[in-house]
PDB file of C-alpha atoms in Angstrom:
ATOM      1  CA  MET A   1      88.634  92.627  98.353  1.00  0.00           C
ATOM      2  CA  CYS A   2      87.085  89.715  96.721  1.00  0.00           C
ATOM      3  CA  MET A   3      87.806  88.651  93.202  1.00  0.00           C
ATOM      4  CA  ALA A   4      87.247  85.722  90.975  1.00  0.00           C
ATOM      5  CA  ASN A   5      89.495  82.805  91.782  1.00  0.00           C
ATOM      6  CA  ASP A   6      90.069  84.062  95.284  1.00  0.00           C
ATOM      7  CA  ALA A   7      92.559  86.490  93.651  1.00  0.00           C
ATOM      8  CA  PHE A   8      92.767  89.397  96.162  1.00  0.00           C
ATOM      9  CA  THR A   9      91.854  87.438  99.273  1.00  0.00           C
ATOM     10  CA  SER A  10      94.233  88.939 101.900  1.00  0.00           C
ATOM     11  CA  ARG A  11      95.943  86.910 104.568  1.00  0.00           C
ATOM     12  CA  PRO A  12      97.240  88.021 107.995  1.00  0.00           C
ATOM     13  CA  ALA A  13     100.429  89.994 107.744  1.00  0.00           C
ATOM     14  CA  PRO A  14     103.511  88.029 108.743  1.00  0.00           C
ATOM     15  CA  LEU A  15     105.656  89.175 111.606  1.00  0.00           C
ATOM     16  CA  GLY A  16     107.144  92.468 110.606  1.00  0.00           C
ATOM     17  CA  GLY A  17     103.994  93.679 108.729  1.00  0.00           C
ATOM     18  CA  VAL A  18     103.045  97.101 110.040  1.00  0.00           C
ATOM     19  CA  GLY A  19      99.557  97.901 111.389  1.00  0.00           C
ATOM     20  CA  PRO A  20      98.228 101.213 112.485  1.00  0.00           C
ATOM     21  CA  SER A  21     100.344 101.154 115.692  1.00  0.00           C
ATOM     22  CA  GLY A  22     103.349  99.502 114.063  1.00  0.00           C
ATOM     23  CA  LEU A  23     102.549  96.255 115.931  1.00  0.00           C
ATOM     24  CA  GLY A  24     101.317  94.209 113.032  1.00  0.00           C
ATOM     25  CA  ASP A  25      98.292  94.226 110.804  1.00  0.00           C
ATOM     26  CA  THR A  26      95.133  93.655 112.956  1.00  0.00           C
ATOM     27  CA  HIS A  27      92.518  94.122 110.306  1.00  0.00           C
ATOM     28  CA  ASP A  28      90.128  91.333 109.344  1.00  0.00           C
ATOM     29  CA  HIS A  29      91.299  89.680 106.137  1.00  0.00           C
ATOM     30  CA  THR A  30      88.422  87.263 105.788  1.00  0.00           C
ATOM     31  CA  ARG A  31      86.958  86.826 102.334  1.00  0.00           C
ATOM     32  CA  SER A  32      83.804  88.567 101.175  1.00  0.00           C
ATOM     33  CA  ASN A  33      81.887  87.386  98.105  1.00  0.00           C
ATOM     34  CA  HIS A  34      79.954  90.348  96.755  1.00  0.00           C
ATOM     35  CA  MET A  35      82.573  91.442  94.214  1.00  0.00           C
ATOM     36  CA  ASP A  36      83.508  88.084  92.703  1.00  0.00           C
ATOM     37  CA  THR A  37      81.970  88.981  89.403  1.00  0.00           C
ATOM     38  CA  THR A  38      83.589  92.318  88.714  1.00  0.00           C
ATOM     39  CA  THR A  39      87.021  93.979  88.563  1.00  0.00           C
ATOM     40  CA  ALA A  40      85.786  97.215  89.978  1.00  0.00           C
ATOM     41  CA  ILE A  41      86.688  98.142  93.631  1.00  0.00           C
ATOM     42  CA  THR A  42      86.411 101.107  95.884  1.00  0.00           C
ATOM     43  CA  VAL A  43      89.618 102.556  97.238  1.00  0.00           C
ATOM     44  CA  THR A  44      89.453 104.465 100.479  1.00  0.00           C
ATOM     45  CA  ALA A  45      91.996 106.328 102.503  1.00  0.00           C
ATOM     46  CA  TRP A  46      93.363 104.463 105.506  1.00  0.00           C
ATOM     47  CA  VAL A  47      93.072 106.974 108.300  1.00  0.00           C
ATOM     48  CA  ASP A  48      95.786 106.667 110.852  1.00  0.00           C
ATOM     49  CA  PRO A  49      96.463 110.034 112.529  1.00  0.00           C
ATOM     50  CA  LEU A  50      99.827 109.036 113.936  1.00  0.00           C
ATOM     51  CA  VAL A  51     101.245 107.945 110.565  1.00  0.00           C
ATOM     52  CA  ASP A  52      99.359 110.567 108.580  1.00  0.00           C
ATOM     53  CA  ASP A  53     100.990 113.304 110.654  1.00  0.00           C
ATOM     54  CA  ASN A  54     104.537 111.889 110.776  1.00  0.00           C
ATOM     55  CA  GLY A  55     104.741 109.617 107.772  1.00  0.00           C
ATOM     56  CA  HIS A  56     106.169 109.792 104.266  1.00  0.00           C
ATOM     57  CA  ASP A  57     104.278 110.455 101.082  1.00  0.00           C
ATOM     58  CA  PRO A  58     104.246 107.430  98.739  1.00  0.00           C
ATOM     59  CA  ARG A  59     105.963 109.592  96.169  1.00  0.00           C
ATOM     60  CA  SER A  60     108.729 110.909  98.469  1.00  0.00           C
ATOM     61  CA  ARG A  61     112.436 110.377  98.283  1.00  0.00           C
ATOM     62  CA  TYR A  62     112.083 108.326 101.558  1.00  0.00           C
ATOM     63  CA  THR A  63     109.721 105.943  99.820  1.00  0.00           C
ATOM     64  CA  ASP A  64     111.939 105.765  96.631  1.00  0.00           C
ATOM     65  CA  GLU A  65     115.069 105.034  98.738  1.00  0.00           C
ATOM     66  CA  PHE A  66     113.844 102.859 101.584  1.00  0.00           C
ATOM     67  CA  TRP A  67     110.326 101.463 100.933  1.00  0.00           C
ATOM     68  CA  ALA A  68     110.987 100.528  97.213  1.00  0.00           C
ATOM     69  CA  PRO A  69     113.634  97.965  98.014  1.00  0.00           C
ATOM     70  CA  VAL A  70     111.199  96.343 100.555  1.00  0.00           C
ATOM     71  CA  LEU A  71     108.032  96.496  98.381  1.00  0.00           C
ATOM     72  CA  GLY A  72     109.511  95.908  94.996  1.00  0.00           C
ATOM     73  CA  PRO A  73     108.969  98.216  91.914  1.00  0.00           C
ATOM     74  CA  SER A  74     105.355  97.215  91.039  1.00  0.00           C
ATOM     75  CA  ALA A  75     103.917  97.682  94.577  1.00  0.00           C
ATOM     76  CA  THR A  76     105.820 101.005  94.874  1.00  0.00           C
ATOM     77  CA  LEU A  77     104.335 102.166  91.657  1.00  0.00           C
ATOM     78  CA  ILE A  78     100.834 101.189  92.681  1.00  0.00           C
ATOM     79  CA  GLY A  79     101.241 103.152  95.882  1.00  0.00           C
ATOM     80  CA  ARG A  80     102.612 106.224  93.989  1.00  0.00           C
ATOM     81  CA  THR A  81      99.842 106.047  91.413  1.00  0.00           C
ATOM     82  CA  LEU A  82      97.070 105.733  93.963  1.00  0.00           C
ATOM     83  CA  ALA A  83      98.546 108.758  95.845  1.00  0.00           C
ATOM     84  CA  TYR A  84      97.911 110.825  92.651  1.00  0.00           C
ATOM     85  CA  ARG A  85      94.433 109.367  92.379  1.00  0.00           C
ATOM     86  CA  PHE A  86      93.686 110.431  95.953  1.00  0.00           C
ATOM     87  CA  ASP A  87      94.936 113.983  95.088  1.00  0.00           C
ATOM     88  CA  ASP A  88      92.518 113.998  92.037  1.00  0.00           C
ATOM     89  CA  ALA A  89      89.624 112.867  94.266  1.00  0.00           C
ATOM     90  CA  ASN A  90      90.556 115.504  96.940  1.00  0.00           C
ATOM     91  CA  GLY A  91      91.206 112.725  99.403  1.00  0.00           C
ATOM     92  CA  ALA A  92      87.836 111.002  98.916  1.00  0.00           C
ATOM     93  CA  SER A  93      87.202 107.391  98.010  1.00  0.00           C
ATOM     94  CA  PHE A  94      87.234 106.478  94.461  1.00  0.00           C
ATOM     95  CA  GLU A  95      86.240 103.638  92.098  1.00  0.00           C
ATOM     96  CA  LEU A  96      89.074 101.689  90.507  1.00  0.00           C
ATOM     97  CA  ASP A  97      88.790  99.281  87.598  1.00  0.00           C
ATOM     98  CA  LEU A  98      91.558  96.783  88.310  1.00  0.00           C
ATOM     99  CA  SER A  99      91.940  95.703  84.661  1.00  0.00           C
ATOM    100  CA  ASP A 100      92.270  99.290  83.385  1.00  0.00           C
ATOM    101  CA  PHE A 101      94.550 100.211  86.331  1.00  0.00           C
ATOM    102  CA  ALA A 102      96.968  97.296  85.723  1.00  0.00           C
ATOM    103  CA  ARG A 103      97.298  98.336  82.101  1.00  0.00           C
ATOM    104  CA  THR A 104      98.107 101.909  83.076  1.00  0.00           C
ATOM    105  CA  LEU A 105     101.032 100.556  85.110  1.00  0.00           C
ATOM    106  CA  GLY A 106     102.271  98.425  82.190  1.00  0.00           C
ATOM    107  CA  LEU A 107     101.080  95.237  83.713  1.00  0.00           C
ATOM    108  CA  SER A 108      98.531  92.682  82.401  1.00  0.00           C
ATOM    109  CA  TYR A 109      95.552  92.044  84.565  1.00  0.00           C
ATOM    110  CA  ASN A 110      95.132  88.513  85.750  1.00  0.00           C
ATOM    111  CA  SER A 111      93.009  87.570  88.761  1.00  0.00           C
ATOM    112  CA  GLY A 112      95.304  84.642  89.423  1.00  0.00           C
ATOM    113  CA  ARG A 113      96.767  84.646  92.942  1.00  0.00           C
ATOM    114  CA  ASN A 114     100.348  84.496  91.626  1.00  0.00           C
ATOM    115  CA  SER A 115     100.044  87.177  88.855  1.00  0.00           C
ATOM    116  CA  PRO A 116     102.514  90.113  89.201  1.00  0.00           C
ATOM    117  CA  PHE A 117      99.699  92.654  89.599  1.00  0.00           C
ATOM    118  CA  THR A 118      97.968  90.635  92.370  1.00  0.00           C
ATOM    119  CA  SER A 119     101.241  89.962  94.064  1.00  0.00           C
ATOM    120  CA  ALA A 120     102.139  93.631  94.115  1.00  0.00           C
ATOM    121  CA  TRP A 121      98.786  94.484  95.742  1.00  0.00           C
ATOM    122  CA  GLN A 122      99.412  91.786  98.229  1.00  0.00           C
ATOM    123  CA  ARG A 123     102.773  93.194  99.151  1.00  0.00           C
ATOM    124  CA  LEU A 124     101.178  96.509 100.066  1.00  0.00           C
ATOM    125  CA  VAL A 125      98.818  94.503 102.405  1.00  0.00           C
ATOM    126  CA  MET A 126     101.568  92.335 103.722  1.00  0.00           C
ATOM    127  CA  PHE A 127     103.729  95.317 104.731  1.00  0.00           C
ATOM    128  CA  GLY A 128     100.823  97.185 106.345  1.00  0.00           C
ATOM    129  CA  LEU A 129     100.288  99.903 103.652  1.00  0.00           C
ATOM    130  CA  ALA A 130      96.752  98.686 102.590  1.00  0.00           C
ATOM    131  CA  HIS A 131      94.167  96.442 103.991  1.00  0.00           C
ATOM    132  CA  ASP A 132      90.949  94.831 102.746  1.00  0.00           C
ATOM    133  CA  THR A 133      87.528  96.427 103.181  1.00  0.00           C
ATOM    134  CA  ALA A 134      84.006  95.217 102.415  1.00  0.00           C
ATOM    135  CA  THR A 135      84.140  96.975  99.037  1.00  0.00           C
ATOM    136  CA  GLY A 136      87.804  97.048  98.085  1.00  0.00           C
ATOM    137  CA  LYS A 137      90.909  98.382  99.693  1.00  0.00           C
ATOM    138  CA  ALA A 138      91.881 101.006 102.181  1.00  0.00           C
ATOM    139  CA  VAL A 139      95.343 102.446 101.379  1.00  0.00           C
ATOM    140  CA  ARG A 140      97.663 104.621 103.364  1.00  0.00           C
ATOM    141  CA  ARG A 141      98.270 108.106 101.985  1.00  0.00           C
ATOM    142  CA  SER A 142     101.342 108.381 104.253  1.00  0.00           C
ATOM    143  CA  TYR A 143     103.798 105.582 104.911  1.00  0.00           C
ATOM    144  CA  PRO A 144     105.402 104.862 108.325  1.00  0.00           C
ATOM    145  CA  ASP A 145     109.170 104.473 108.732  1.00  0.00           C
ATOM    146  CA  VAL A 146     110.442 101.077 107.368  1.00  0.00           C
ATOM    147  CA  SER A 147     110.865  98.787 110.369  1.00  0.00           C
ATOM    148  CA  HIS A 148     114.269  97.783 111.602  1.00  0.00           C
ATOM    149  CA  ARG A 149     113.588  94.194 110.732  1.00  0.00           C
ATOM    150  CA  HIS A 150     113.129  95.096 107.128  1.00  0.00           C
ATOM    151  CA  LEU A 151     116.010  97.616 107.045  1.00  0.00           C
ATOM    152  CA  ASN A 152     118.347  94.847 108.333  1.00  0.00           C
ATOM    153  CA  ARG A 153     117.676  92.949 105.117  1.00  0.00           C
ATOM    154  CA  LEU A 154     118.790  95.871 102.878  1.00  0.00           C
ATOM    155  CA  PRO A 155     122.342  96.640 101.738  1.00  0.00           C
ATOM    156  CA  ASP A 156     124.595  98.272 104.277  1.00  0.00           C
ATOM    157  CA  SER A 157     124.726 101.445 102.232  1.00  0.00           C
ATOM    158  CA  VAL A 158     120.897 101.795 102.381  1.00  0.00           C
ATOM    159  CA  GLN A 159     120.953 101.190 106.145  1.00  0.00           C
ATOM    160  CA  VAL A 160     123.590 103.868 106.607  1.00  0.00           C
ATOM    161  CA  ALA A 161     121.664 106.288 104.480  1.00  0.00           C
ATOM    162  CA  HIS A 162     118.446 105.561 106.499  1.00  0.00           C
ATOM    163  CA  HIS A 163     120.321 106.121 109.790  1.00  0.00           C
ATOM    164  CA  THR A 164     121.615 109.504 108.422  1.00  0.00           C
ATOM    165  CA  ILE A 165     118.361 110.844 107.211  1.00  0.00           C
ATOM    166  CA  THR A 166     116.400 109.857 110.330  1.00  0.00           C
ATOM    167  CA  THR A 167     118.986 111.013 113.005  1.00  0.00           C
ATOM    168  CA  ALA A 168     120.436 114.118 111.370  1.00  0.00           C
ATOM    169  CA  ALA A 169     120.145 117.275 113.380  1.00  0.00           C
ATOM    170  CA  VAL A 170     118.005 119.842 111.628  1.00  0.00           C
ATOM    171  CA  SER A 171     118.516 123.505 112.577  1.00  0.00           C
ATOM    172  CA  LEU A 172     115.569 125.931 112.886  1.00  0.00           C
ATOM    173  CA  GLU A 173     117.356 128.350 110.431  1.00  0.00           C
ATOM    174  CA  ALA A 174     117.723 125.632 107.755  1.00  0.00           C
ATOM    175  CA  LEU A 175     113.982 124.708 108.178  1.00  0.00           C
ATOM    176  CA  GLU A 176     112.853 128.305 107.899  1.00  0.00           C
ATOM    177  CA  ARG A 177     114.901 128.843 104.731  1.00  0.00           C
ATOM    178  CA  ALA A 178     113.698 125.612 103.118  1.00  0.00           C
ATOM    179  CA  HIS A 179     110.083 126.458 104.164  1.00  0.00           C
ATOM    180  CA  THR A 180     110.323 129.847 102.533  1.00  0.00           C
ATOM    181  CA  ILE A 181     111.633 128.343  99.335  1.00  0.00           C
ATOM    182  CA  ALA A 182     109.064 125.567  99.344  1.00  0.00           C
ATOM    183  CA  ALA A 183     106.181 127.976  99.912  1.00  0.00           C
ATOM    184  CA  ALA A 184     107.250 129.933  96.938  1.00  0.00           C
ATOM    185  CA  MET A 185     107.424 126.800  94.758  1.00  0.00           C
ATOM    186  CA  ILE A 186     103.947 125.727  95.882  1.00  0.00           C
ATOM    187  CA  ALA A 187     102.550 129.311  95.321  1.00  0.00           C
ATOM    188  CA  ALA A 188     103.963 128.963  91.745  1.00  0.00           C
ATOM    189  CA  GLY A 189     101.943 125.873  91.192  1.00  0.00           C
ATOM    190  CA  ASP A 190     104.375 123.009  92.056  1.00  0.00           C
ATOM    191  CA  ALA A 191     102.883 120.106  93.966  1.00  0.00           C
ATOM    192  CA  PRO A 192     104.282 119.264  97.435  1.00  0.00           C
ATOM    193  CA  THR A 193     105.406 115.931  96.003  1.00  0.00           C
ATOM    194  CA  VAL A 194     107.642 117.614  93.557  1.00  0.00           C
ATOM    195  CA  VAL A 195     109.081 120.140  95.986  1.00  0.00           C
ATOM    196  CA  GLU A 196     111.215 117.663  97.892  1.00  0.00           C
ATOM    197  CA  HIS A 197     113.271 116.818  94.824  1.00  0.00           C
ATOM    198  CA  GLN A 198     113.524 120.447  93.833  1.00  0.00           C
ATOM    199  CA  LEU A 199     114.842 121.422  97.232  1.00  0.00           C
ATOM    200  CA  GLY A 200     117.409 118.673  97.036  1.00  0.00           C
ATOM    201  CA  ALA A 201     118.517 119.899  93.644  1.00  0.00           C
ATOM    202  CA  ILE A 202     119.299 123.381  94.961  1.00  0.00           C
ATOM    203  CA  GLY A 203     121.364 121.973  97.844  1.00  0.00           C
ATOM    204  CA  ILE A 204     118.859 121.639 100.719  1.00  0.00           C
ATOM    205  CA  SER A 205     119.827 118.621 102.849  1.00  0.00           C
ATOM    206  CA  ALA A 206     117.669 115.545 102.572  1.00  0.00           C
ATOM    207  CA  PRO A 207     116.397 115.612 106.118  1.00  0.00           C
ATOM    208  CA  VAL A 208     115.401 119.268 105.828  1.00  0.00           C
ATOM    209  CA  ALA A 209     113.763 118.737 102.378  1.00  0.00           C
ATOM    210  CA  ALA A 210     111.912 115.722 103.760  1.00  0.00           C
ATOM    211  CA  ALA A 211     110.648 117.581 106.838  1.00  0.00           C
ATOM    212  CA  VAL A 212     109.395 120.577 104.979  1.00  0.00           C
ATOM    213  CA  THR A 213     107.777 118.614 102.274  1.00  0.00           C
ATOM    214  CA  ALA A 214     106.060 116.361 104.832  1.00  0.00           C
ATOM    215  CA  ASN A 215     104.619 119.434 106.480  1.00  0.00           C
ATOM    216  CA  PHE A 216     103.233 120.890 103.241  1.00  0.00           C
ATOM    217  CA  THR A 217     101.885 117.332 102.204  1.00  0.00           C
ATOM    218  CA  ALA A 218     100.089 117.052 105.497  1.00  0.00           C
ATOM    219  CA  LEU A 219      98.613 120.491 105.168  1.00  0.00           C
ATOM    220  CA  ALA A 220      97.470 119.665 101.733  1.00  0.00           C
ATOM    221  CA  GLN A 221      95.784 116.414 102.801  1.00  0.00           C
ATOM    222  CA  GLY A 222      94.218 118.168 105.736  1.00  0.00           C
ATOM    223  CA  ASN A 223      92.487 120.566 103.383  1.00  0.00           C
ATOM    224  CA  HIS A 224      90.917 117.742 101.408  1.00  0.00           C
TER     225      HIS A 224
END
């Protein structure tokens, strides 16, 4: 994306940034100049079948517990809010006025490179959750697992929780029970992104709730 004062010019992800194959961001981050006079950008979905099929919704418990400490609160909120915008657009690209968007997040818009809003966007790029396009940004609708490199910088309690949720054995019986409950919730009008927390509230284990919710979220995205 190109903004006045070179605000949103992206730079290659540092080691540890996640690209489509988990090997680092390989997208071109060269500056383009056609949008230097406006705050409007086009946001598109970053299509990555491997991550889309096996990743985590930006509004999921996994994101709240493991990506948020890596991204920081503002970048996490941007990702969550854009996920809702994609839902509203049925998965299609949409126009985003950065000044208005910043204010909806409780942030002031400033095109300066070091402003909190710009820095938050850049963190999504740096960690491989968004990349620049000719007209704006492509943003992931599903996040990959947090890399071991980034996990190792988090508190021990978070690392233990991540190991537990990603290695726990999940029985077919537990999945079927949770799937039946989740299907009833969605039929009643609950969004897939809300179901995970509701399943946890009634005693469904975190790994089972996450697996079932990810399945329903993938189905919903596939229908858009």
